[in-house]
Coordinates of N, CA and C and ligand atoms in Angstrom, one line a residue:
M1 N 58.5 -121.5 153.7 CA 57.6 -121.4 154.9 C 57.8 -122.5 156.0
N2 N 58.3 -122.1 157.2 CA 58.6 -123.1 158.3 C 57.6 -122.8 159.5
L3 N 57.1 -123.8 160.0 CA 56.0 -123.8 160.9 C 56.3 -124.6 162.1
I4 N 55.7 -124.3 163.2 CA 55.7 -125.1 164.3 C 54.1 -125.2 164.8
L5 N 53.6 -126.5 164.9 CA 52.3 -126.7 165.5 C 52.6 -127.0 167.0
L6 N 52.1 -126.3 167.7 CA 52.2 -126.4 169.3 C 50.9 -127.0 169.9
G7 N 50.9 -127.8 170.8 CA 49.5 -128.2 171.6 C 49.8 -129.5 172.1
P8 N 48.9 -129.9 173.1 CA 49.0 -131.1 173.8 C 48.7 -132.3 173.1
P9 N 49.1 -133.4 173.5 CA 49.0 -134.8 172.7 C 47.3 -134.8 172.4
G10 N 47.1 -135.1 171.1 CA 45.6 -135.3 170.9 C 45.0 -134.0 170.4
A11 N 45.7 -133.0 170.3 CA 45.1 -131.5 169.8 C 44.9 -131.7 168.4
G12 N 45.5 -132.6 167.7 CA 45.2 -132.7 166.2 C 46.4 -132.1 165.3
K13 N 47.6 -132.1 166.1 CA 48.8 -131.7 165.3 C 49.1 -132.6 164.1
G14 N 49.2 -133.8 164.3 CA 49.5 -134.8 163.3 C 48.5 -134.7 162.1
T15 N 47.1 -134.6 162.4 CA 46.2 -134.6 161.3 C 46.3 -133.2 160.6
Q16 N 46.5 -132.2 161.3 CA 46.6 -130.9 160.6 C 48.0 -130.7 159.8
A17 N 49.0 -131.4 160.4 CA 50.2 -131.3 159.7 C 50.2 -132.0 158.2
K18 N 49.4 -133.2 158.3 CA 49.2 -133.8 157.0 C 48.6 -133.1 156.0
L19 N 47.5 -132.4 156.4 CA 46.7 -131.6 155.5 C 47.4 -130.4 155.0
L20 N 48.3 -129.7 155.8 CA 49.1 -128.7 155.4 C 50.2 -129.2 154.4
E21 N 50.6 -130.4 154.6 CA 51.7 -131.0 153.9 C 51.1 -131.1 152.5
E22 N 49.8 -131.6 152.3 CA 49.1 -132.0 151.0 C 48.9 -130.6 150.5
G23 N 48.3 -129.6 151.2 CA 47.8 -128.4 150.7 C 48.8 -127.4 150.3
F24 N 49.9 -127.4 150.9 CA 50.9 -126.3 150.7 C 52.3 -126.9 150.3
G25 N 52.4 -128.3 150.1 CA 53.7 -128.8 149.7 C 54.8 -128.6 150.7
L26 N 54.3 -128.6 151.9 CA 55.4 -128.6 153.0 C 55.7 -130.0 153.6
V27 N 56.8 -130.2 154.3 CA 57.1 -131.5 154.6 C 56.8 -131.5 156.3
Q28 N 55.9 -132.6 156.6 CA 55.7 -132.8 158.0 C 56.9 -133.5 158.7
V29 N 57.4 -132.8 159.8 CA 58.3 -133.5 160.8 C 57.9 -133.8 161.9
S30 N 57.6 -135.1 162.3 CA 57.1 -135.4 163.5 C 58.0 -136.3 164.2
T31 N 58.6 -135.8 165.3 CA 59.6 -136.5 166.1 C 59.0 -137.7 166.8
G32 N 57.7 -137.7 167.1 CA 57.0 -138.9 167.6 C 57.1 -140.0 166.6
D33 N 56.8 -139.6 165.3 CA 56.7 -140.6 164.2 C 58.2 -141.2 164.1
M34 N 59.1 -140.4 164.1 CA 60.5 -140.7 163.9 C 61.0 -141.7 165.0
L35 N 60.7 -141.3 166.3 CA 61.0 -142.2 167.4 C 60.2 -143.7 167.3
R36 N 58.9 -143.5 166.9 CA 58.2 -145.0 166.7 C 58.9 -145.7 165.7
A37 N 59.4 -145.1 164.6 CA 60.2 -145.9 163.6 C 61.4 -146.5 164.1
E38 N 62.2 -145.7 165.0 CA 63.3 -146.1 165.6 C 63.1 -147.2 166.6
V39 N 62.0 -147.2 167.3 CA 61.7 -148.2 168.2 C 61.4 -149.6 167.3
K40 N 60.6 -149.3 166.2 CA 60.2 -150.5 165.5 C 61.6 -151.2 164.8
A41 N 62.4 -150.3 164.4 CA 63.7 -150.9 163.9 C 64.6 -151.4 164.9
G42 N 64.2 -151.3 166.3 CA 65.2 -151.7 167.2 C 66.6 -151.2 167.2
S43 N 66.6 -149.8 166.9 CA 67.8 -149.1 166.7 C 68.3 -148.7 168.1
E44 N 69.6 -148.2 168.2 CA 70.1 -147.6 169.5 C 69.2 -146.6 170.0
I45 N 68.7 -145.6 169.3 CA 67.9 -144.5 169.7 C 66.5 -145.3 170.1
G46 N 66.0 -146.2 169.4 CA 64.8 -146.7 169.7 C 64.7 -147.5 171.0
L47 N 65.9 -148.1 171.4 CA 66.1 -148.9 172.5 C 66.2 -147.9 173.8
Q48 N 66.7 -146.7 173.6 CA 66.9 -145.8 174.6 C 65.4 -145.1 174.7
A49 N 64.6 -145.1 173.7 CA 63.5 -144.2 173.8 C 62.2 -145.0 174.3
K50 N 62.2 -146.4 174.0 CA 61.0 -147.1 174.3 C 60.3 -146.9 175.6
A51 N 61.0 -147.3 176.6 CA 60.5 -147.3 177.9 C 60.0 -145.8 178.3
I52 N 60.9 -144.9 177.9 CA 60.5 -143.4 178.3 C 59.2 -143.1 177.6
M53 N 59.0 -143.5 176.3 CA 57.8 -143.2 175.6 C 56.5 -143.9 176.2
E54 N 56.9 -145.2 176.6 CA 55.7 -146.0 177.2 C 55.2 -145.3 178.6
R55 N 56.2 -144.7 179.3 CA 55.7 -144.1 180.5 C 55.2 -142.7 180.3
G56 N 55.2 -142.0 179.0 CA 54.6 -140.9 178.7 C 55.4 -139.6 179.0
D57 N 56.8 -140.1 179.3 CA 57.7 -139.0 179.6 C 58.4 -138.5 178.4
L58 N 59.2 -137.4 178.5 CA 59.9 -137.0 177.3 C 61.2 -137.5 177.1
V59 N 61.7 -137.7 175.9 CA 63.0 -138.3 175.6 C 64.1 -137.3 175.8
P60 N 65.2 -137.5 176.3 CA 66.2 -136.5 176.6 C 66.4 -135.5 175.3
D61 N 66.7 -134.2 175.6 CA 66.8 -133.1 174.6 C 67.9 -133.6 173.7
S62 N 69.0 -134.1 174.1 CA 70.2 -134.4 173.3 C 69.8 -135.3 172.2
I63 N 69.1 -136.4 172.5 CA 68.6 -137.3 171.5 C 67.7 -136.7 170.4
I64 N 66.9 -135.9 170.9 CA 65.7 -135.5 170.0 C 66.5 -134.2 169.0
T65 N 67.2 -133.5 169.6 CA 67.7 -132.3 168.8 C 68.6 -132.8 167.8
A66 N 69.4 -134.0 168.1 CA 70.3 -134.5 167.0 C 69.5 -135.1 165.9
M67 N 68.5 -135.8 166.4 CA 67.6 -136.4 165.3 C 66.8 -135.3 164.4
L68 N 66.4 -134.4 165.0 CA 65.8 -133.3 164.3 C 66.7 -132.5 163.3
A69 N 67.9 -132.2 163.8 CA 69.0 -131.6 163.0 C 69.1 -132.5 161.6
A70 N 69.3 -133.7 161.9 CA 69.6 -134.5 160.7 C 68.4 -134.5 159.8
R71 N 67.2 -134.4 160.4 CA 66.0 -134.6 159.6 C 65.8 -133.2 158.7
V72 N 66.1 -132.0 159.3 CA 65.8 -130.8 158.6 C 66.9 -130.5 157.6
S73 N 68.1 -131.2 157.8 CA 69.2 -131.0 156.8 C 68.9 -131.8 155.4
R74 N 67.9 -132.7 155.5 CA 67.6 -133.5 154.3 C 67.0 -132.7 153.2
P75 N 67.3 -132.9 151.9 CA 66.9 -131.9 150.8 C 65.4 -131.5 150.7
D76 N 64.6 -132.6 151.2 CA 63.2 -132.3 151.0 C 62.6 -131.3 152.0
A77 N 63.4 -131.0 153.1 CA 63.0 -130.0 154.1 C 63.1 -128.6 153.5
A78 N 63.9 -128.5 152.4 CA 64.2 -127.2 151.8 C 62.8 -126.4 151.4
K79 N 61.8 -127.4 151.2 CA 60.5 -126.8 150.6 C 59.7 -126.1 151.8
G80 N 60.2 -126.3 153.0 CA 59.6 -125.8 154.1 C 59.0 -126.8 154.8
F81 N 59.0 -126.6 156.2 CA 58.5 -127.8 157.0 C 57.6 -127.4 158.1
I82 N 56.9 -128.5 158.6 CA 55.8 -128.2 159.8 C 56.5 -129.2 160.9
L83 N 56.9 -128.5 161.8 CA 57.3 -129.4 163.2 C 56.1 -129.7 163.8
D84 N 56.0 -131.1 164.0 CA 54.8 -131.6 164.9 C 55.3 -132.5 165.9
G85 N 55.2 -131.8 167.1 CA 55.8 -132.5 168.4 C 57.1 -132.2 168.7
F86 N 57.7 -131.1 168.1 CA 59.1 -130.5 168.4 C 58.8 -129.2 168.2
P87 N 59.4 -128.2 169.0 CA 60.2 -128.4 170.2 C 59.1 -128.8 171.4
R88 N 59.6 -129.5 172.4 CA 58.6 -129.8 173.6 C 59.3 -129.2 174.8
T89 N 60.5 -128.6 174.6 CA 61.0 -128.0 176.0 C 61.7 -126.7 175.5
V90 N 62.0 -125.8 176.5 CA 62.7 -124.6 176.2 C 64.0 -124.8 175.7
P91 N 64.9 -125.9 176.1 CA 66.2 -126.1 175.6 C 66.1 -126.7 174.1
Q92 N 65.0 -127.4 173.9 CA 64.8 -127.8 172.4 C 64.6 -126.6 171.5
A93 N 63.8 -125.6 172.0 CA 63.4 -124.4 171.2 C 64.8 -123.6 170.9
E94 N 65.5 -123.5 172.0 CA 66.8 -122.8 171.9 C 67.7 -123.4 170.8
A95 N 67.8 -124.8 171.0 CA 68.8 -125.5 169.9 C 68.1 -125.3 168.6
L96 N 66.9 -125.4 168.4 CA 66.2 -125.0 167.0 C 66.5 -123.7 166.6
D97 N 66.5 -122.7 167.4 CA 66.7 -121.3 166.9 C 68.2 -121.3 166.5
A98 N 69.2 -121.9 167.3 CA 70.5 -122.0 166.9 C 70.7 -122.6 165.5
M99 N 70.0 -123.8 165.4 CA 70.2 -124.6 164.2 C 69.6 -123.8 162.9
L100 N 68.5 -123.1 163.2 CA 68.0 -122.4 162.1 C 68.8 -121.3 161.6
S101 N 69.3 -120.5 162.6 CA 70.1 -119.3 162.3 C 71.5 -119.7 161.6
E102 N 71.9 -120.9 162.0 CA 73.1 -121.3 161.3 C 72.8 -121.7 159.8
K103 N 71.7 -121.9 159.4 CA 71.2 -122.4 158.1 C 70.7 -121.0 157.4
S104 N 70.6 -120.0 158.1 CA 70.0 -118.8 157.6 C 68.5 -118.9 157.3
L105 N 67.9 -119.8 158.1 CA 66.5 -120.0 158.0 C 65.7 -119.4 159.2
S106 N 64.4 -119.2 159.0 CA 63.6 -118.8 160.2 C 62.4 -119.5 160.4
L107 N 61.7 -119.2 161.5 CA 60.3 -119.8 161.7 C 59.4 -118.5 161.1
D108 N 58.5 -119.1 160.4 CA 57.3 -118.0 160.0 C 56.3 -118.0 161.0
H109 N 55.7 -119.1 161.5 CA 54.6 -119.0 162.5 C 54.8 -120.2 163.5
V110 N 54.4 -119.8 164.7 CA 54.2 -121.0 165.7 C 52.8 -121.0 166.1
I111 N 52.0 -122.0 165.7 CA 50.6 -122.1 166.0 C 50.3 -123.0 167.0
E112 N 49.5 -122.4 168.0 CA 49.0 -123.2 169.1 C 47.6 -123.7 168.9
L113 N 47.4 -125.2 168.9 CA 46.1 -125.6 168.8 C 45.5 -125.8 170.3
K114 N 44.6 -125.0 170.6 CA 44.1 -125.1 172.0 C 42.9 -126.0 172.1
V115 N 43.2 -126.9 173.0 CA 42.1 -127.9 173.3 C 42.0 -128.0 174.8
D116 N 40.9 -128.4 175.4 CA 40.7 -128.7 176.8 C 41.1 -130.0 177.1
D117 N 41.8 -130.2 178.4 CA 42.3 -131.5 178.7 C 41.3 -132.6 178.8
A118 N 40.1 -132.2 179.2 CA 39.0 -133.3 179.3 C 38.9 -133.8 177.9
A119 N 38.8 -133.0 176.9 CA 38.4 -133.5 175.5 C 39.6 -134.3 175.0
L120 N 40.8 -134.1 175.5 CA 42.0 -134.7 174.9 C 42.1 -136.3 175.3
V121 N 41.5 -136.5 176.6 CA 41.6 -137.9 176.9 C 40.7 -138.7 176.1
E122 N 39.4 -138.3 175.8 CA 38.6 -138.9 175.0 C 39.0 -139.1 173.5
R123 N 39.9 -138.0 173.0 CA 40.3 -138.1 171.6 C 41.4 -139.1 171.5
I124 N 42.2 -139.1 172.5 CA 43.4 -139.9 172.4 C 43.1 -141.4 172.6
S125 N 42.2 -141.7 173.6 CA 41.9 -143.0 174.0 C 41.3 -143.8 173.0
G126 N 40.5 -143.0 172.1 CA 39.7 -143.7 170.9 C 40.5 -143.8 169.7
R127 N 41.6 -143.3 169.6 CA 42.2 -143.4 168.3 C 43.0 -144.5 167.8
Y128 N 43.1 -144.8 166.5 CA 43.9 -145.9 166.0 C 44.1 -145.7 164.5
T129 N 44.8 -146.3 163.9 CA 45.3 -146.0 162.6 C 45.4 -147.4 161.7
C130 N 45.4 -147.2 160.4 CA 45.5 -148.4 159.4 C 46.9 -148.9 159.6
G131 N 47.1 -150.2 159.9 CA 48.4 -150.7 160.0 C 49.2 -150.8 158.7
N132 N 48.5 -150.4 157.5 CA 49.3 -150.5 156.2 C 49.6 -149.1 155.9
C133 N 48.5 -148.1 155.8 CA 48.9 -146.8 155.2 C 49.0 -145.7 156.2
G134 N 48.5 -146.1 157.5 CA 48.6 -145.0 158.5 C 47.4 -144.1 158.6
E135 N 46.3 -144.3 157.9 CA 45.2 -143.4 157.9 C 44.6 -143.4 159.3
G136 N 44.2 -142.3 159.8 CA 43.7 -142.1 161.2 C 42.2 -142.4 161.4
Y137 N 41.8 -143.2 162.4 CA 40.4 -143.3 162.7 C 40.1 -143.0 164.2
H138 N 39.1 -143.1 164.6 CA 38.6 -142.8 165.9 C 37.2 -143.7 166.4
D139 N 37.4 -144.3 167.6 CA 36.1 -145.2 168.0 C 34.8 -144.3 167.9
S140 N 35.0 -143.1 168.2 CA 33.7 -142.4 168.4 C 33.5 -141.3 167.2
F141 N 34.6 -140.9 166.8 CA 34.4 -139.7 165.7 C 34.7 -140.2 164.2
K142 N 35.3 -141.3 164.0 CA 35.6 -141.5 162.6 C 35.9 -142.9 162.3
Q143 N 34.8 -143.8 162.2 CA 35.1 -145.2 161.9 C 35.1 -145.4 160.4
P144 N 35.8 -146.5 159.9 CA 35.9 -146.6 158.6 C 34.5 -146.9 157.9
V145 N 34.2 -146.6 156.7 CA 32.9 -146.5 156.1 C 32.4 -148.0 156.1
K146 N 33.3 -149.0 155.7 CA 33.0 -150.2 155.8 C 33.7 -150.8 157.1
P147 N 33.0 -151.3 158.2 CA 33.6 -151.6 159.3 C 34.7 -152.6 159.1
G148 N 35.9 -152.3 159.8 CA 37.1 -153.2 159.7 C 37.8 -153.1 158.5
V149 N 37.7 -152.1 157.6 CA 38.3 -152.1 156.3 C 38.7 -150.6 156.1
C150 N 40.1 -150.4 155.8 CA 40.5 -149.1 155.7 C 39.9 -148.4 154.6
D151 N 39.3 -147.2 154.7 CA 38.8 -146.4 153.6 C 39.8 -146.2 152.5
K152 N 41.1 -146.0 152.9 CA 42.0 -145.4 152.0 C 42.7 -146.6 151.1
C153 N 43.0 -147.7 151.8 CA 43.8 -148.7 151.1 C 43.2 -150.1 151.2
G154 N 42.1 -150.3 151.9 CA 41.5 -151.6 152.0 C 42.0 -152.6 152.8
H155 N 43.0 -152.2 153.6 CA 43.8 -153.1 154.6 C 42.7 -153.3 155.8
T156 N 43.0 -154.6 156.5 CA 42.0 -154.9 157.5 C 42.7 -154.9 158.8
E157 N 43.9 -154.6 159.0 CA 44.4 -154.5 160.2 C 44.8 -153.2 160.7
F158 N 44.4 -152.9 162.0 CA 44.6 -151.5 162.6 C 45.5 -151.6 163.8
V159 N 46.1 -150.5 164.1 CA 46.9 -150.4 165.2 C 46.6 -149.3 166.1
R160 N 46.8 -149.6 167.6 CA 46.7 -148.5 168.5 C 48.0 -148.3 169.1
R161 N 48.5 -146.9 169.3 CA 49.8 -146.7 170.0 C 49.8 -147.0 171.3
A162 N 50.8 -147.7 171.8 CA 51.1 -148.3 173.0 C 51.0 -147.1 174.1
D163 N 51.2 -145.9 173.8 CA 51.2 -144.8 174.7 C 49.8 -144.0 174.8
D164 N 48.8 -144.6 173.9 CA 47.5 -144.1 174.0 C 46.6 -144.6 175.1
K165 N 47.1 -145.3 176.0 CA 46.3 -145.9 177.2 C 46.0 -144.9 178.2
A166 N 44.9 -145.0 178.7 CA 44.3 -143.9 179.6 C 45.5 -143.5 180.7
E167 N 46.2 -144.4 181.3 CA 47.2 -144.3 182.4 C 48.3 -143.4 181.8
T168 N 48.7 -143.7 180.5 CA 49.9 -143.0 180.0 C 49.5 -141.5 179.6
V169 N 48.2 -141.3 179.0 CA 47.8 -140.1 178.5 C 47.8 -139.1 179.7
A170 N 47.6 -139.5 180.9 CA 47.7 -138.5 182.0 C 49.3 -138.1 182.2
A171 N 50.1 -139.0 182.2 CA 51.6 -138.6 182.2 C 51.8 -137.7 181.0
R172 N 51.5 -138.0 179.9 CA 51.8 -137.2 178.7 C 51.1 -135.8 178.9
L173 N 50.1 -135.6 179.3 CA 49.4 -134.2 179.5 C 50.1 -133.5 180.5
S174 N 50.6 -134.3 181.7 CA 51.3 -133.7 182.7 C 52.7 -133.1 182.2
A175 N 53.4 -133.9 181.2 CA 54.5 -133.5 180.7 C 54.3 -132.2 179.8
Y176 N 53.3 -132.2 179.1 CA 53.0 -131.0 178.2 C 52.8 -129.7 179.2
H177 N 52.0 -129.7 180.2 CA 51.9 -128.5 181.1 C 53.2 -128.2 181.6
R178 N 53.9 -129.2 182.1 CA 55.1 -128.8 182.9 C 56.4 -128.3 181.9
Q179 N 56.5 -129.2 180.9 CA 57.6 -128.9 180.1 C 57.4 -128.2 178.8
T180 N 56.2 -128.3 178.2 CA 56.1 -127.7 176.8 C 55.4 -126.4 176.9
A181 N 54.4 -126.2 177.8 CA 53.6 -125.0 178.0 C 54.5 -123.8 178.1
P182 N 55.6 -123.8 178.6 CA 56.5 -122.7 178.8 C 57.1 -122.2 177.2
L183 N 56.7 -123.0 176.3 CA 57.3 -122.5 175.0 C 56.2 -121.5 174.5
L184 N 55.0 -121.3 175.0 CA 54.1 -120.4 174.6 C 54.6 -118.9 174.9
P185 N 55.0 -118.6 176.2 CA 55.6 -117.3 176.4 C 56.9 -117.2 175.6
Y186 N 57.6 -118.2 175.3 CA 58.9 -118.3 174.7 C 58.7 -117.6 173.2
Y187 N 57.7 -118.3 172.5 CA 57.5 -117.8 171.2 C 56.6 -116.5 171.2
G188 N 55.8 -116.2 172.3 CA 55.1 -115.1 172.2 C 56.0 -113.9 172.4
A189 N 57.2 -114.0 173.1 CA 58.2 -113.0 173.2 C 58.8 -112.8 171.9
Q190 N 58.9 -113.8 171.1 CA 59.5 -113.6 169.7 C 58.5 -112.9 168.7
G191 N 57.2 -112.8 169.2 CA 56.2 -112.2 168.3 C 55.7 -113.3 167.2
K192 N 55.9 -114.5 167.4 CA 55.6 -115.5 166.4 C 54.4 -116.3 166.6
L193 N 53.9 -116.2 167.9 CA 52.8 -117.1 168.4 C 51.4 -116.6 168.0
K194 N 50.7 -117.7 167.3 CA 49.2 -117.5 167.0 C 48.4 -118.7 167.6
A195 N 47.2 -118.3 167.9 CA 46.5 -119.5 168.5 C 45.2 -119.7 167.7
V196 N 44.9 -121.1 167.6 CA 43.7 -121.5 166.7 C 42.9 -122.4 167.8
D197 N 41.5 -122.3 167.6 CA 40.6 -123.1 168.4 C 40.6 -124.6 168.0
G198 N 41.4 -125.5 168.6 CA 41.5 -126.7 168.3 C 40.3 -127.6 168.7
M199 N 39.3 -127.1 169.4 CA 38.0 -127.8 169.6 C 37.1 -127.8 168.5
A200 N 37.4 -126.9 167.5 CA 36.6 -126.8 166.3 C 36.6 -128.0 165.5
S201 N 35.9 -128.1 164.5 CA 35.8 -129.3 163.7 C 37.2 -129.4 162.9
M202 N 37.6 -130.6 162.3 CA 38.9 -130.7 161.7 C 38.8 -129.7 160.4
T203 N 37.7 -129.6 159.8 CA 37.9 -128.7 158.6 C 38.0 -127.2 158.9
S204 N 37.3 -126.9 160.1 CA 37.3 -125.5 160.6 C 38.8 -125.1 160.9
V205 N 39.5 -126.1 161.7 CA 40.8 -125.9 162.2 C 41.8 -125.8 160.9
A206 N 41.3 -126.5 159.9 CA 42.3 -126.6 158.6 C 42.1 -125.3 157.9
A207 N 40.8 -124.8 158.0 CA 40.6 -123.5 157.3 C 41.4 -122.3 157.9
A208 N 41.3 -122.4 159.4 CA 42.0 -121.3 160.1 C 43.5 -121.2 159.9
L209 N 44.0 -122.6 159.7 CA 45.5 -122.6 159.5 C 45.7 -122.3 158.1
S210 N 44.9 -122.6 157.2 CA 45.4 -122.1 155.9 C 45.3 -120.7 155.8
V211 N 44.4 -120.0 156.5 CA 44.4 -118.3 156.6 C 45.7 -117.9 157.0
I212 N 46.2 -118.6 158.2 CA 47.6 -118.0 158.7 C 48.7 -118.3 157.7
V213 N 48.6 -119.5 157.0 CA 49.7 -119.9 156.3 C 49.8 -118.9 154.9
K214 N 48.6 -118.7 154.4 CA 48.4 -117.8 153.2 C 48.8 -116.4 153.5
G215 N 48.8 -116.0 154.8 CA 49.1 -114.7 155.2 C 48.0 -113.7 154.8
Ligands
AMP301 P1 53.9 -137.6 169.8 O1 53.8 -138.6 168.7 O2 54.3 -136.5 169.3 O3 52.8 -137.6 170.9 O4 55.3 -138.3 170.6 C1 55.1 -139.6 171.4 C2 56.2 -139.7 172.3 O5 57.5 -139.5 171.8 C3 56.2 -138.5 173.5 O6 55.3 -138.9 174.5 C4 57.6 -138.5 173.9 O7 57.9 -139.7 174.7 C5 58.3 -138.7 172.6 N1 58.7 -137.5 171.8 C6 58.3 -137.1 170.7 N2 58.7 -135.8 170.5 C7 59.5 -135.5 171.4 C8 60.3 -134.4 171.8 N3 60.4 -133.1 170.8 N4 60.9 -134.3 172.9 C9 60.9 -135.3 173.8 N5 60.1 -136.4 173.5 C10 59.5 -136.6 172.4

């Protein structure tokens, strides 16, 4: 089973991809996480991507598609994958189609998480994660049970993404509408597109996704 989760930044793609990973044994492939790891490592790709990401723009298609091709060729991806944050442009989607057909693979579902722009700004600007295990939290919606201590691993340091600042969020939303939204008709024409109400609670969204995945 190979899936794409489509939706604007803050729609819940990462959270839901992790739940699908746990529930269905699929592998989450997040190009944003991969790029942040490259930036942290100070690699060539990281150096090229850092300033672009901080502005809220998209990293060039050539860099991303090469990175994605290498990731889906790894043995664990054979179990099936959930693409989270890729593709983000029509050329990336075309490259993905070519890549999959070369490997005799296909996409089972492309699922759009629909969320209003106004809600996204609040969702994104309040979010942070545990600096050790990556568990996600939010200033308004999900604080750790014991203040300042990660529920999952007990760590006491938390991190906020550099591009989750209000100024950058506007640029990221505009990149979504301009460059990524054209993927909706692209996958609609392939008969693969399904939509889920991303404004619903995390558990309701997860339930809707599992209905689609179970078929
Ligand atoms: P994300 O974690 O998916 O919100 O991605 C964070 C940032 O990484 C984006 O704002 C882009 O700058 C970059 N990025 C992630 N995935 C892609 C992609 N598929 N194409 C271009 N840029 C990407």
